[in-house]
Coordinates of C-alpha atoms (C1' of nucleotides) in Angstrom, one line a residue:
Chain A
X84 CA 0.6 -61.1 133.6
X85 CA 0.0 -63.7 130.5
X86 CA -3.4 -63.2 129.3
X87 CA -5.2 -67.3 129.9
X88 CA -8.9 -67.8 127.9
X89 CA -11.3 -69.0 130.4
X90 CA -13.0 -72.1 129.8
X91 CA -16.2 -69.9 130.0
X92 CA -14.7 -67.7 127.1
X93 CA -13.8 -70.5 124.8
X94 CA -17.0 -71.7 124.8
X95 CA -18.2 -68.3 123.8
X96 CA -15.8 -68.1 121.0
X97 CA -17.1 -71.8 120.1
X98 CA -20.6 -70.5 120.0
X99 CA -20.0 -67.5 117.6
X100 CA -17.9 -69.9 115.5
X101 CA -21.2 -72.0 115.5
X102 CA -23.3 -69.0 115.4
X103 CA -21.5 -68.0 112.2
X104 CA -21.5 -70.6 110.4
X105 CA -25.3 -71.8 111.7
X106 CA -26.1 -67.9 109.9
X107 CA -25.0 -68.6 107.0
X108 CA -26.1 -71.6 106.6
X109 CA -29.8 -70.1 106.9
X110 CA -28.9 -67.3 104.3
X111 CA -27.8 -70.0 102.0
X112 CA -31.1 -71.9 102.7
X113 CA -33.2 -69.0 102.1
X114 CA -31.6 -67.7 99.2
X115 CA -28.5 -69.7 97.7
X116 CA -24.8 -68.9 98.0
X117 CA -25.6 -65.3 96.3
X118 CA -27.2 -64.7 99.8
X119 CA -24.1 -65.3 101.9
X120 CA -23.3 -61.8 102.0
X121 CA -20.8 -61.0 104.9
X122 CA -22.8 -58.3 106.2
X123 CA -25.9 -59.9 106.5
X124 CA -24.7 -62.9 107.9
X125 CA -23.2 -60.9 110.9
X126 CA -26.5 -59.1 111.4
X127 CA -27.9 -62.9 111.5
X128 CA -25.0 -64.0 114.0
X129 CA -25.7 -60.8 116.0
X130 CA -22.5 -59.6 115.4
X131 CA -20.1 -56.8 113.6
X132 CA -18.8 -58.0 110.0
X133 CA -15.6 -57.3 111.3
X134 CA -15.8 -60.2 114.2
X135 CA -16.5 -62.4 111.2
X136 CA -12.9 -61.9 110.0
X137 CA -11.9 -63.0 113.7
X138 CA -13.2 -66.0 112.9
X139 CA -13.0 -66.9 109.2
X140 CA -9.8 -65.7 107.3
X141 CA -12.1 -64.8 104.4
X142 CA -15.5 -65.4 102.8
X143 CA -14.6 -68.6 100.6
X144 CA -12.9 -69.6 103.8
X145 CA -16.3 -69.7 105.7
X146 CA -18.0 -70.7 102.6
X147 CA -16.0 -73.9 102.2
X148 CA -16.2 -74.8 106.3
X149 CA -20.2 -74.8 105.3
X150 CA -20.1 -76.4 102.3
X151 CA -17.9 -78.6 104.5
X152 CA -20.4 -79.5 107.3
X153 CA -23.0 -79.7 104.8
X154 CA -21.6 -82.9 102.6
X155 CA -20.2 -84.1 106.4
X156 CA -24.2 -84.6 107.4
X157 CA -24.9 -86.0 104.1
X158 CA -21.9 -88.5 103.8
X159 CA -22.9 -90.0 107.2
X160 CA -26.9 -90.0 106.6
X161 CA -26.4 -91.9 103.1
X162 CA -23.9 -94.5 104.8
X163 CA -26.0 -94.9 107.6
X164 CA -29.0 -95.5 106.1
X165 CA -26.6 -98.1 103.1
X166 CA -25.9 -99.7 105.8
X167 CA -28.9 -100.9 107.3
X168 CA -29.9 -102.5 104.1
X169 CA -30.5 -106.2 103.7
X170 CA -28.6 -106.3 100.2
X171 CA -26.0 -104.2 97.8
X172 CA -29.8 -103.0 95.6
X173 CA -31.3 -101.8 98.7
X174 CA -28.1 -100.0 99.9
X175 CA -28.2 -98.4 96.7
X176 CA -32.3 -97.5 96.6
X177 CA -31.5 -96.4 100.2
X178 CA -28.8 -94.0 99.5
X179 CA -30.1 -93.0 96.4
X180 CA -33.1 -91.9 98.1
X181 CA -31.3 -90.3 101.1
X182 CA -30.1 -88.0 99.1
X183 CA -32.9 -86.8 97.1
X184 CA -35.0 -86.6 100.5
X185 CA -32.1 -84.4 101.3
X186 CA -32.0 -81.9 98.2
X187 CA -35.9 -81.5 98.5
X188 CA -35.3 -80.9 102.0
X189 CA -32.9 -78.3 101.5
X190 CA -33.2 -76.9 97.7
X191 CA -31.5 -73.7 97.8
X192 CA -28.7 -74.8 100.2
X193 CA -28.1 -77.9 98.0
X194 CA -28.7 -75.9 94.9
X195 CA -26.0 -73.5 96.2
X196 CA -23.5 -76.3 97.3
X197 CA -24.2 -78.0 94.0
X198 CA -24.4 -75.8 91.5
X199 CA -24.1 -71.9 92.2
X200 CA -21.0 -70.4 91.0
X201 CA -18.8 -69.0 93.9
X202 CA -15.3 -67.6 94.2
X203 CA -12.4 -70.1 92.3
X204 CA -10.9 -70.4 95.9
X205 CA -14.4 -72.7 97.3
X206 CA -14.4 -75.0 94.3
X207 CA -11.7 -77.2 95.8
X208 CA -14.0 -77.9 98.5
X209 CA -16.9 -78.3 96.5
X210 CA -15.2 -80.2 94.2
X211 CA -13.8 -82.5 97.5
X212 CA -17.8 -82.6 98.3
X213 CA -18.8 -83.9 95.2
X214 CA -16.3 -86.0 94.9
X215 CA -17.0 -87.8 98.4
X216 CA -21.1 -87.9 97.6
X217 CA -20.3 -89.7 94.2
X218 CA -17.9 -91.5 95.4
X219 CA -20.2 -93.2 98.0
X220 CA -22.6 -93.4 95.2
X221 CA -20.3 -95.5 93.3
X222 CA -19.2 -97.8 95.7
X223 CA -22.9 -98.8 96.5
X224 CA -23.1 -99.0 92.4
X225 CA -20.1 -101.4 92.5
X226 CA -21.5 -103.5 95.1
X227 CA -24.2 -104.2 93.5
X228 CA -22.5 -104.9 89.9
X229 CA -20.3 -107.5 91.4
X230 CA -23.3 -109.1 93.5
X231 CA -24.4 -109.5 89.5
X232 CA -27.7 -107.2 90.2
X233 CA -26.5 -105.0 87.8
X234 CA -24.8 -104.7 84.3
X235 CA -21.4 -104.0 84.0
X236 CA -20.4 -100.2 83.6
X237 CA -18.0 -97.2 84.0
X238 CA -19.9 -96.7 87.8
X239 CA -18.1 -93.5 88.1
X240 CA -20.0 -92.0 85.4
X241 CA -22.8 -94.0 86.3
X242 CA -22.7 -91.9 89.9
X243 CA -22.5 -88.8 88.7
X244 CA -24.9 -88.9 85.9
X245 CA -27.3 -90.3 88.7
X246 CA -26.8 -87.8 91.3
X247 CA -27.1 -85.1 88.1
X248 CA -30.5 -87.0 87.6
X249 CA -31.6 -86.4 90.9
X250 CA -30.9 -83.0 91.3
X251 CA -31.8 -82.2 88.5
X252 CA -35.1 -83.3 88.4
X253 CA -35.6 -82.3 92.2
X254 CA -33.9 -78.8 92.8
X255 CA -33.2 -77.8 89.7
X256 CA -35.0 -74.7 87.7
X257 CA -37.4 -77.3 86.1
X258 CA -38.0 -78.9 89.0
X259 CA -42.0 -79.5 90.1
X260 CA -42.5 -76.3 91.8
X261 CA -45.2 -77.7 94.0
X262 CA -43.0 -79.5 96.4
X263 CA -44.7 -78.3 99.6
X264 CA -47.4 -80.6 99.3
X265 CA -46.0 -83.7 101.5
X266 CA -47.8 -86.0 99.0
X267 CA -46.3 -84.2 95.8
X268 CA -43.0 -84.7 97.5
X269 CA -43.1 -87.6 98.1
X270 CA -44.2 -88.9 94.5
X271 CA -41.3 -86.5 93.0
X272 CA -39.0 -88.4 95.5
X273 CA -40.0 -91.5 94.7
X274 CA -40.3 -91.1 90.9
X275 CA -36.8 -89.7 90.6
X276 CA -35.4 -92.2 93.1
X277 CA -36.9 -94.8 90.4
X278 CA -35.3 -92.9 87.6
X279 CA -32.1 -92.9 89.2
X280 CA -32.2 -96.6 89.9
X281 CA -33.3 -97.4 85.9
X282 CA -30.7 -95.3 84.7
X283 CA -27.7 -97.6 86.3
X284 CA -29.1 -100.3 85.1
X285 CA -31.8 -101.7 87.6
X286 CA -35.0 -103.1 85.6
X287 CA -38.3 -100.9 86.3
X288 CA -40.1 -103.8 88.1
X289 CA -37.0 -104.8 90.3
X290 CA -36.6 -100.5 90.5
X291 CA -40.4 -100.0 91.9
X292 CA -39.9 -102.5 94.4
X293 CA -36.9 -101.2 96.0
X294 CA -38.1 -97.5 95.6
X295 CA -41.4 -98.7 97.9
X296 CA -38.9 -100.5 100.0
X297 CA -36.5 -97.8 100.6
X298 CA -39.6 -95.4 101.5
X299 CA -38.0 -93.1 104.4
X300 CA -39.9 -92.6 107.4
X301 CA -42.7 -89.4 107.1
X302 CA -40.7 -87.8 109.7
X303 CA -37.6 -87.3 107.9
X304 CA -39.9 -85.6 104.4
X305 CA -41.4 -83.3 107.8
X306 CA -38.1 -81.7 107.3
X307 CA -38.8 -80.4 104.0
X308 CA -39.2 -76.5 104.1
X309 CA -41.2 -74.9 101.6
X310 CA -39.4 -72.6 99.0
Chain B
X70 CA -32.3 -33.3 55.0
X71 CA -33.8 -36.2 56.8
X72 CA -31.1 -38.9 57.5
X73 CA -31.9 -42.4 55.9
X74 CA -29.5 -45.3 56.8
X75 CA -27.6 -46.3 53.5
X76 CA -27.6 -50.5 52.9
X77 CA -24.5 -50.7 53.3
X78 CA -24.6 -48.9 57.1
X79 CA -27.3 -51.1 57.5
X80 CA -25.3 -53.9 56.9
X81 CA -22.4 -52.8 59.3
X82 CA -24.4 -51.8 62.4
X83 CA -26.0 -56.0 61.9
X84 CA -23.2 -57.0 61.3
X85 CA -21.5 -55.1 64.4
X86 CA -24.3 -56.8 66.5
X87 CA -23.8 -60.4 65.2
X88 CA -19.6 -59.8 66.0
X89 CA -20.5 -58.9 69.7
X90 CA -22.8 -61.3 70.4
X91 CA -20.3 -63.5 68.5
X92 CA -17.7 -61.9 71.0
X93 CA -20.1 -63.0 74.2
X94 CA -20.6 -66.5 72.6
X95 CA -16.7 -66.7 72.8
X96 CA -16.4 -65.5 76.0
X97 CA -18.4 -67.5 77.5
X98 CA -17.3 -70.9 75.4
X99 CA -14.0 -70.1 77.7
X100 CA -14.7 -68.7 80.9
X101 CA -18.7 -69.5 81.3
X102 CA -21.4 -66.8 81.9
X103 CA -18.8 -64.9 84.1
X104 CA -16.3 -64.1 81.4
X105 CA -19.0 -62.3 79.7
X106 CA -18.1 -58.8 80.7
X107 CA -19.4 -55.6 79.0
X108 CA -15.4 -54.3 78.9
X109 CA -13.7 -57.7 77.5
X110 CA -16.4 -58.4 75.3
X111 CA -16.0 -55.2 73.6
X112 CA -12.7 -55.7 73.1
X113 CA -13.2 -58.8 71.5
X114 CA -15.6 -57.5 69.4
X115 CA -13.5 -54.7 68.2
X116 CA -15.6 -51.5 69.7
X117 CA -16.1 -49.4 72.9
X118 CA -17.9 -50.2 75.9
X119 CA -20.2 -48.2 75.3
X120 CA -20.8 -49.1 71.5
X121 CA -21.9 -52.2 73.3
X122 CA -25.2 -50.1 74.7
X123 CA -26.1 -48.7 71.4
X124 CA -26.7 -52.3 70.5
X125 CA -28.4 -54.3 73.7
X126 CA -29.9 -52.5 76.7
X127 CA -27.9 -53.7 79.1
X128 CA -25.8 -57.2 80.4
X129 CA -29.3 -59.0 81.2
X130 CA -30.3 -58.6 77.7
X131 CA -26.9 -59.4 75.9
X132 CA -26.5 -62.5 78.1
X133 CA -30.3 -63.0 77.1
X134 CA -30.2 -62.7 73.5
X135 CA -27.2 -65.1 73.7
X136 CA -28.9 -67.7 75.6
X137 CA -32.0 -67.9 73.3
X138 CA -29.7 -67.9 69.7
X139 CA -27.6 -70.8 71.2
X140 CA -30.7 -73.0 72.1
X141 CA -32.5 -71.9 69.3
X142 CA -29.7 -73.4 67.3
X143 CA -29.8 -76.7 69.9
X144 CA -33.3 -77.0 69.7
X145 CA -33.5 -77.2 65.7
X146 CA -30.6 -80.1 66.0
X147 CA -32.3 -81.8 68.1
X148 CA -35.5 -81.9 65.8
X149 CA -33.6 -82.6 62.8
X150 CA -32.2 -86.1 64.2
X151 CA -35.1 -86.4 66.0
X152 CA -36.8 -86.5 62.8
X153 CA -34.9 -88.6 60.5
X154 CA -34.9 -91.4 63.0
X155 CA -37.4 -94.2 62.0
X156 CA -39.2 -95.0 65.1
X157 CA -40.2 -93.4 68.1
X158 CA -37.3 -94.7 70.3
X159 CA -34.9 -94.4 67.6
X160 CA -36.3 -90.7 67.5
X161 CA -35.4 -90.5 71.5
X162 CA -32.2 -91.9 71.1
X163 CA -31.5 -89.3 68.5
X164 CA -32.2 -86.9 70.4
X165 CA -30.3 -87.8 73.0
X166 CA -27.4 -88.0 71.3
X167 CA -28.0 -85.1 70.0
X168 CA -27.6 -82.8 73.0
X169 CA -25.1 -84.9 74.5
X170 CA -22.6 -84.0 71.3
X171 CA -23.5 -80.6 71.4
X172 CA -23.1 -80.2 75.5
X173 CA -19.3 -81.8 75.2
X174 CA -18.8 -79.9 72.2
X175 CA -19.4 -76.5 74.1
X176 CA -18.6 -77.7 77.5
X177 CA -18.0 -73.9 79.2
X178 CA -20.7 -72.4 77.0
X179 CA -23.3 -75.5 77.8
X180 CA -22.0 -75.1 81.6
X181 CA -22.7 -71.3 81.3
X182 CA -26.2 -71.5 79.9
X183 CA -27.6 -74.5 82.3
X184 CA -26.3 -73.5 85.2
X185 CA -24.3 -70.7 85.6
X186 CA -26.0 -68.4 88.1
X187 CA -26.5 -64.7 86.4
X188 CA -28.6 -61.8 87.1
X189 CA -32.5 -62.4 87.6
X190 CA -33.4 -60.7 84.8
X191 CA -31.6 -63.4 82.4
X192 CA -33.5 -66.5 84.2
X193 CA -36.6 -65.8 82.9
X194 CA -34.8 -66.8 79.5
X195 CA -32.8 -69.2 80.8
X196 CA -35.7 -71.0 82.0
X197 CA -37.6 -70.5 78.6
X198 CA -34.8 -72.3 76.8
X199 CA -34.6 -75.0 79.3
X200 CA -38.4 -75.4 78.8
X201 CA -38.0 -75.7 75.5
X202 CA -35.4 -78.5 75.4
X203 CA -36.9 -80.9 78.0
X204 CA -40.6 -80.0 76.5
X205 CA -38.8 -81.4 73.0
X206 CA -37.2 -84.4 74.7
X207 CA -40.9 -84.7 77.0
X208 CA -42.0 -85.2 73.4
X209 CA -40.1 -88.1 72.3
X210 CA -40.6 -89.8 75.3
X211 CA -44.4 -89.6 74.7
X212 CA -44.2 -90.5 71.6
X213 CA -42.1 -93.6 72.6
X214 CA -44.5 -94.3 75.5
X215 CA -47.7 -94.3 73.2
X216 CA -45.9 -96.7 70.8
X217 CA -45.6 -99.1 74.0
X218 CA -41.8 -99.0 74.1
X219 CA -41.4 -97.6 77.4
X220 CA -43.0 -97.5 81.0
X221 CA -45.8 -95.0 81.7
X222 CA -44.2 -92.3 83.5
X223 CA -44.5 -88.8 84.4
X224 CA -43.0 -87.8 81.3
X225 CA -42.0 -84.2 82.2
X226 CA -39.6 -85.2 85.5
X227 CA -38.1 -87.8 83.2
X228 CA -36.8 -85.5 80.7
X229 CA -35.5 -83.6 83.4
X230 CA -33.9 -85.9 84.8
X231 CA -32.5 -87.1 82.0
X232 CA -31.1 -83.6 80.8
X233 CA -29.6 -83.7 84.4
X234 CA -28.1 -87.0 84.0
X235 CA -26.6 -85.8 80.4
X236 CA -25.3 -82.6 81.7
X237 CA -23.9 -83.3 85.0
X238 CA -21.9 -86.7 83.5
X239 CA -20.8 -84.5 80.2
X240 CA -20.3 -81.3 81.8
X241 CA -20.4 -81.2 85.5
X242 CA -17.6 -80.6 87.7
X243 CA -17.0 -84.6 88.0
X244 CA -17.0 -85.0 84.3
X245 CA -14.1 -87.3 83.2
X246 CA -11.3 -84.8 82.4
X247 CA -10.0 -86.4 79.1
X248 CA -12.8 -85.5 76.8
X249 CA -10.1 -83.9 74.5
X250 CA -9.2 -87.4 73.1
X251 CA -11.9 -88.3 70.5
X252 CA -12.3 -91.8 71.0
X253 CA -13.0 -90.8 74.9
X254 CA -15.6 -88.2 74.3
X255 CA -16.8 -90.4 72.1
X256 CA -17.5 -93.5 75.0
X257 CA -18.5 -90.7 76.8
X258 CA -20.9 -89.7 75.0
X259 CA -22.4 -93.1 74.2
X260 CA -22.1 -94.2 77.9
X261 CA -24.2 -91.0 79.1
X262 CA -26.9 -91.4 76.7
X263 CA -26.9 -95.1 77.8
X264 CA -28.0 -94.0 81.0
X265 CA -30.5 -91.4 80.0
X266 CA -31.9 -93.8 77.9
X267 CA -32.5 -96.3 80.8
X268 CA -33.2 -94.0 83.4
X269 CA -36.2 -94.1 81.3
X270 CA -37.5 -97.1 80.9
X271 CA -35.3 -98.2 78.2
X272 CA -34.1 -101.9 78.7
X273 CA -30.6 -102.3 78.8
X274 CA -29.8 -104.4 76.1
X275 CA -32.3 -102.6 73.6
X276 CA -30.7 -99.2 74.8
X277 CA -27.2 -100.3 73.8
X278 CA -28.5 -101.0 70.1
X279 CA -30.2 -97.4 70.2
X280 CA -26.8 -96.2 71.0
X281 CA -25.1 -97.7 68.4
X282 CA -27.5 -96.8 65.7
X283 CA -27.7 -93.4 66.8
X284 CA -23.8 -92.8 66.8
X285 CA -23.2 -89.1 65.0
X286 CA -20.6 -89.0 62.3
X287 CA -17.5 -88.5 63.7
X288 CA -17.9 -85.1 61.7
X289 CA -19.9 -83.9 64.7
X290 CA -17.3 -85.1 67.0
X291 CA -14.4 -83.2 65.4
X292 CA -16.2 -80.0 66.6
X293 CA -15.3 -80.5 69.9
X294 CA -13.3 -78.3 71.6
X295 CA -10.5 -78.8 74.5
X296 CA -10.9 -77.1 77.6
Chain C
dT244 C1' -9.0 -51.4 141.4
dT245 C1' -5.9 -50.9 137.7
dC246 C1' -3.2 -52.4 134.0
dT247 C1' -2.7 -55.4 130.1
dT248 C1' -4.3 -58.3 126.6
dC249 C1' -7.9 -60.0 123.9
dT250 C1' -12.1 -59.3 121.4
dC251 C1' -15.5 -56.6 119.1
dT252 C1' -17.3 -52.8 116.5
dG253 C1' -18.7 -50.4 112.3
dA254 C1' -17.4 -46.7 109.5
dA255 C1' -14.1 -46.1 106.0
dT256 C1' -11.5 -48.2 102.4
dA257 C1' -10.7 -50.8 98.1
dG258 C1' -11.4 -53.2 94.0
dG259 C1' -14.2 -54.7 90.5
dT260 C1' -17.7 -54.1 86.9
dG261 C1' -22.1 -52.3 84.7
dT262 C1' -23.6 -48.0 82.9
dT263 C1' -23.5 -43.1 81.3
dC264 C1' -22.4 -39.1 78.5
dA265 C1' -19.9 -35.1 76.5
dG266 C1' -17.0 -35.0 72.9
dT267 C1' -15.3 -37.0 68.4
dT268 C1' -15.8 -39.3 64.1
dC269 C1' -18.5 -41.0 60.5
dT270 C1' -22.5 -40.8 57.2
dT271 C1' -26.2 -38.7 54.7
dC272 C1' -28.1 -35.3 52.0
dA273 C1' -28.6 -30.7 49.7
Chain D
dT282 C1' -18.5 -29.2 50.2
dG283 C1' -20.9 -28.1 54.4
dA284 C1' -24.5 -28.7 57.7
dA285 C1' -27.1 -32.0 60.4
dG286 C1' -27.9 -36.3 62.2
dA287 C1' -26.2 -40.8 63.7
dA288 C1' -22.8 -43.8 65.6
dC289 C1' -18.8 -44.4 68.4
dT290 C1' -15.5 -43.6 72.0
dG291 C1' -13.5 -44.3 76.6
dA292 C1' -12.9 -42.0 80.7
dA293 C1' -15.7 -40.9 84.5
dC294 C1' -19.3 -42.4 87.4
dA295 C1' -22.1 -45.4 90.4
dC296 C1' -23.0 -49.2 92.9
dC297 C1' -22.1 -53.2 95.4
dT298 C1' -19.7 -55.9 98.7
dA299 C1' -15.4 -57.9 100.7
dT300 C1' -12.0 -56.4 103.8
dT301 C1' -9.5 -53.4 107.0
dC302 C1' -8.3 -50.9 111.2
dA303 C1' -8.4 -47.4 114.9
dG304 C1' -10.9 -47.0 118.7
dA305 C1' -14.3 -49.0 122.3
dG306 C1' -15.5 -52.7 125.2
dA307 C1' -14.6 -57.2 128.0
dA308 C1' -11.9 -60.2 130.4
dG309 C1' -7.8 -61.8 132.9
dA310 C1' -3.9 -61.0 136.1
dA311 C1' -2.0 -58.5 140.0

DNA sequence: TTCTTCTCTGAATAGGTGTTCAGTTCTTCA
DNA sequence: TGAAGAACTGAACACCTATTCAGAGAAGAA
């Protein structure tokens, strides 16, 4: 008499998982971390709070899987688009601009991964986010010091002070609030991108050229949601 | 028998005001925006919980009154070595420097105030004081763009961007950790604004003069604090 | 079909923090 | 000095939300 799961009821289990963490990845998109509120997330998932606790241990524990996922996605689109670059400048402009196309994609979820304070017990994992996202950042920086494109420098505060730019300037409070128009987008995109690029040490002409270059595909600003 | 406060009552309750939002200035200079509780505060400041009430309305407009003295007090540095500089770029780099110091000086309080998420109510003046800091920096960048010493731009997402840089390299989670040493905090400091200044349209080797000219006395530097 | 084990439910619980208010203490004024 | 008004106190209250858990519902084995 031992109890066996079905294969048919592991891949229901998989799917809440999924379902979960798909929920509160919307609430976080709609209205920040603040808004990944257990309750409501189950009503999202279509399910009790309590099956929640089934699933995740505890509410920084599901926070952190998402926040997780989240910097997983980004990690592999800013290598993969670095890596299809001719040269260490354009791997740069192209993961610089990956991830600004991604923030204004996704402002309050990256506003909440970023910046919204959450339980102590998530900030390891955000911290580990960061830490990847800069550090990927800073290798492209790197590259493109030693190929002698740009001036020496401390490229780990170089990466961070760049990625604060970007954010910054692109989900933060101050940011242009009229971000639904694909045009305005774009410009803030690019403008920031070029910022960005100045700031470690890439001269404005070179900089415009690279921003222009690295333009991503419409399809990929189609993504943008309003907000 | 009509009841008239007395000078020196007058003096107490102002002065009972100034030590609590002295108290929530404290607080939040260790802990951030989150340490600022109605119960601890009081305690800090040497009265009830409820004293507290008799003096601001509620949280929001503690938290708000706090917010607009410590950027009231940012802004008017700013101006000041904004000011004495003696050119438009100097002016910028002044400026600059300027809220760089006073971001690693008050790293938890700066953290709290930028981007520390608090009730909705407090980000109306949030946002005012951010306004009013990036409008000031929007200035000198102007200026230095009419005097031909910098790209045209759209001035307003560069300041933004360039408070972002400041604040995520300075105080952000990835900030370099050994800020307590002086002579770190104060490459730091110089290496951020070298950034911001580029990110701008500042060329390198003319931003690393800036820099250097604009170094604060080491007086300014001495009021960091650890943490 | 029936028993056992797993899974889900959602109301109840628990902990934390802003806010209130009846009672106390202090201050003014005659 | 005493009455009246103002300020202060701090325990009680209120609200919000994470977490629990006893009972209900499914799913597997026999």
């Amino acid at each position: 008499m031992v109890y066996r799961r079905t294969h048919q009821v592991v891949k229901r289990l998989a799917a809440r998982r999924s379902a979960i963490l798909a929920a509160a990845r919307d609430a976080a998109n709609e209205g920040g971390m603040a808004a990944v509120q257990i309750a409501p997330v189950a009503v999202r998932a279509n399910v009790a709070a309590g099956t929640v606790y089934r699933y995740f241990p505890s509410k920084a524990d599901l926070i952190s899987e998402l926040i997780a996922d989240v910097s997983r996605d980004e990690l592999a689109a800013i290598r993969r688009a670095a890596d299809a670059a001719p040269g260490p400048s354009s791997a740069l402009a192209a993961a610089v601009t990956t991830v600004a196309v991604h923030v204004v994609s996704h402002r309050k979820l990256a506003w909440g991964i970023l910046a919204e304070p959450v339980d102590v017990d998530v900030n390891a994992t955000r911290l580990a986010s960061r830490r990847e996202i800069a550090g990927e950042i800073e290798t492209r920086i790197n590259a493109a010091v030693r190929a002698g494109h740009l001036p020496a420098q401390d490229t780990a505060l170089a990466a961070t002070a760049l990625l604060g730019a970007l954010h910054e300037s692109l989900v933060g409070p101050l940011a242009p609030d009229n971000l639904d128009d694909p045009a305005k987008l774009r410009d803030a995109v690019q403008t920031a991108t070029l910022l960005a690029l100045r700031a470690v040490g890439v001269m404005d002409a070179r900089a415009r050229g690279l921003v222009v270059q690295a333009a991503l595909p419409a399809k990929m600003l189609a993504n943008a949601q309003p907000g």
